[in-house]
mmCIF file of C-alpha atoms in Angstrom:
data_model
loop_
_atom_site.group_PDB
_atom_site.id
_atom_site.type_symbol
_atom_site.label_atom_id
_atom_site.label_comp_id
_atom_site.label_asym_id
_atom_site.label_seq_id
_atom_site.Cartn_x
_atom_site.Cartn_y
_atom_site.Cartn_z
ATOM 1 C CA ARG A 1 59.247 -40.806 44.603
ATOM 2 C CA SER A 2 55.772 -41.300 43.136
ATOM 3 C CA SER A 3 54.909 -41.730 39.466
ATOM 4 C CA LEU A 4 51.684 -40.069 38.550
ATOM 5 C CA ASN A 5 50.208 -40.483 35.067
ATOM 6 C CA THR A 6 48.746 -37.025 34.692
ATOM 7 C CA LEU A 7 48.498 -34.995 31.719
ATOM 8 C CA SER A 8 50.169 -31.632 31.622
ATOM 9 C CA LEU A 9 47.334 -29.078 31.246
ATOM 10 C CA GLN A 10 47.926 -25.865 29.444
ATOM 11 C CA LEU A 11 46.249 -22.681 30.031
ATOM 12 C CA LYS A 12 44.207 -21.427 27.064
ATOM 13 C CA PRO A 13 42.941 -17.868 26.721
ATOM 14 C CA LEU A 14 39.062 -17.293 26.722
ATOM 15 C CA PRO A 15 37.806 -16.753 23.320
ATOM 16 C CA ILE A 16 36.829 -13.108 22.393
ATOM 17 C CA LEU A 17 33.834 -13.279 19.982
ATOM 18 C CA ASP A 18 33.230 -9.577 19.276
ATOM 19 C CA LEU A 19 33.700 -6.043 20.126
ATOM 20 C CA CYS A 20 31.891 -5.196 23.594
ATOM 21 C CA TYR A 21 31.317 -8.912 24.153
ATOM 22 C CA CYS A 22 33.504 -9.117 27.363
ATOM 23 C CA TRP A 23 34.247 -6.407 29.963
ATOM 24 C CA SER A 24 36.381 -6.379 33.029
ATOM 25 C CA LEU A 25 35.443 -3.987 35.846
ATOM 26 C CA ASP A 26 37.297 -3.246 39.027
ATOM 27 C CA PHE A 27 37.645 -0.646 41.693
ATOM 28 C CA VAL A 28 40.734 1.303 42.646
ATOM 29 C CA GLU A 29 40.546 3.333 45.814
ATOM 30 C CA SER A 30 41.682 6.984 45.098
ATOM 31 C CA LEU A 31 45.300 7.245 45.703
ATOM 32 C CA ALA A 32 44.909 11.059 45.953
ATOM 33 C CA ILE A 33 41.904 13.209 47.053
ATOM 34 C CA ILE A 34 40.424 14.365 43.757
ATOM 35 C CA SER A 35 37.404 16.000 45.534
ATOM 36 C CA TYR A 36 35.530 15.366 48.729
ATOM 37 C CA ARG A 37 32.768 13.602 46.575
ATOM 38 C CA THR A 38 35.100 11.148 44.877
ATOM 39 C CA LYS A 39 36.637 8.220 46.765
ATOM 40 C CA TYR A 40 36.757 5.357 44.136
ATOM 41 C CA ILE A 41 37.797 4.964 40.526
ATOM 42 C CA LEU A 42 35.968 2.486 38.500
ATOM 43 C CA VAL A 43 38.234 0.846 35.843
ATOM 44 C CA MET A 44 36.430 -0.748 32.877
ATOM 45 C CA VAL A 45 38.349 -2.642 30.207
ATOM 46 C CA GLU A 46 36.855 -4.045 27.022
ATOM 47 C CA HIS A 47 38.767 -7.240 26.106
ATOM 48 C CA CYS A 48 38.701 -7.129 22.198
ATOM 49 C CA SER A 49 39.845 -3.586 21.623
ATOM 50 C CA LYS A 50 41.562 -3.105 25.030
ATOM 51 C CA TRP A 51 39.660 0.041 25.423
ATOM 52 C CA ILE A 52 39.902 1.534 28.873
ATOM 53 C CA GLU A 53 37.471 3.851 30.749
ATOM 54 C CA PHE A 54 37.931 5.404 34.120
ATOM 55 C CA VAL A 55 34.970 6.925 36.202
ATOM 56 C CA ALA A 56 35.297 8.623 39.508
ATOM 57 C CA LEU A 57 32.635 7.549 41.936
ATOM 58 C CA PRO A 58 31.689 8.509 45.448
ATOM 59 C CA GLN A 59 30.758 5.041 46.521
ATOM 60 C CA ASN A 60 31.436 1.435 45.330
ATOM 61 C CA SER A 61 27.761 0.537 45.146
ATOM 62 C CA SER A 62 26.312 -1.575 42.347
ATOM 63 C CA LYS A 63 23.704 0.881 41.428
ATOM 64 C CA LEU A 64 26.444 3.568 40.601
ATOM 65 C CA VAL A 65 28.471 1.000 38.781
ATOM 66 C CA ALA A 66 25.389 0.022 36.612
ATOM 67 C CA MET A 67 24.858 3.746 35.856
ATOM 68 C CA ALA A 68 28.482 4.355 34.916
ATOM 69 C CA PHE A 69 28.583 1.238 32.763
ATOM 70 C CA LEU A 70 25.413 2.080 30.852
ATOM 71 C CA ASP A 71 26.392 5.692 30.424
#
């Protein structure tokens, strides 16, 4: 049995400073075929208001993500 003098670290949430300050983006591969042009769903969540946007995309490329995010 070892005795370690360590502090118990607690998790703290990241500060949310203002509306539209922090977004989370992730891809979901389409569970059902929406159309032949759509294969991925981009999920965007704004942390302050918890606003959610879904965008159907044919590819998971950075160019399409940037265009969808700025639209």
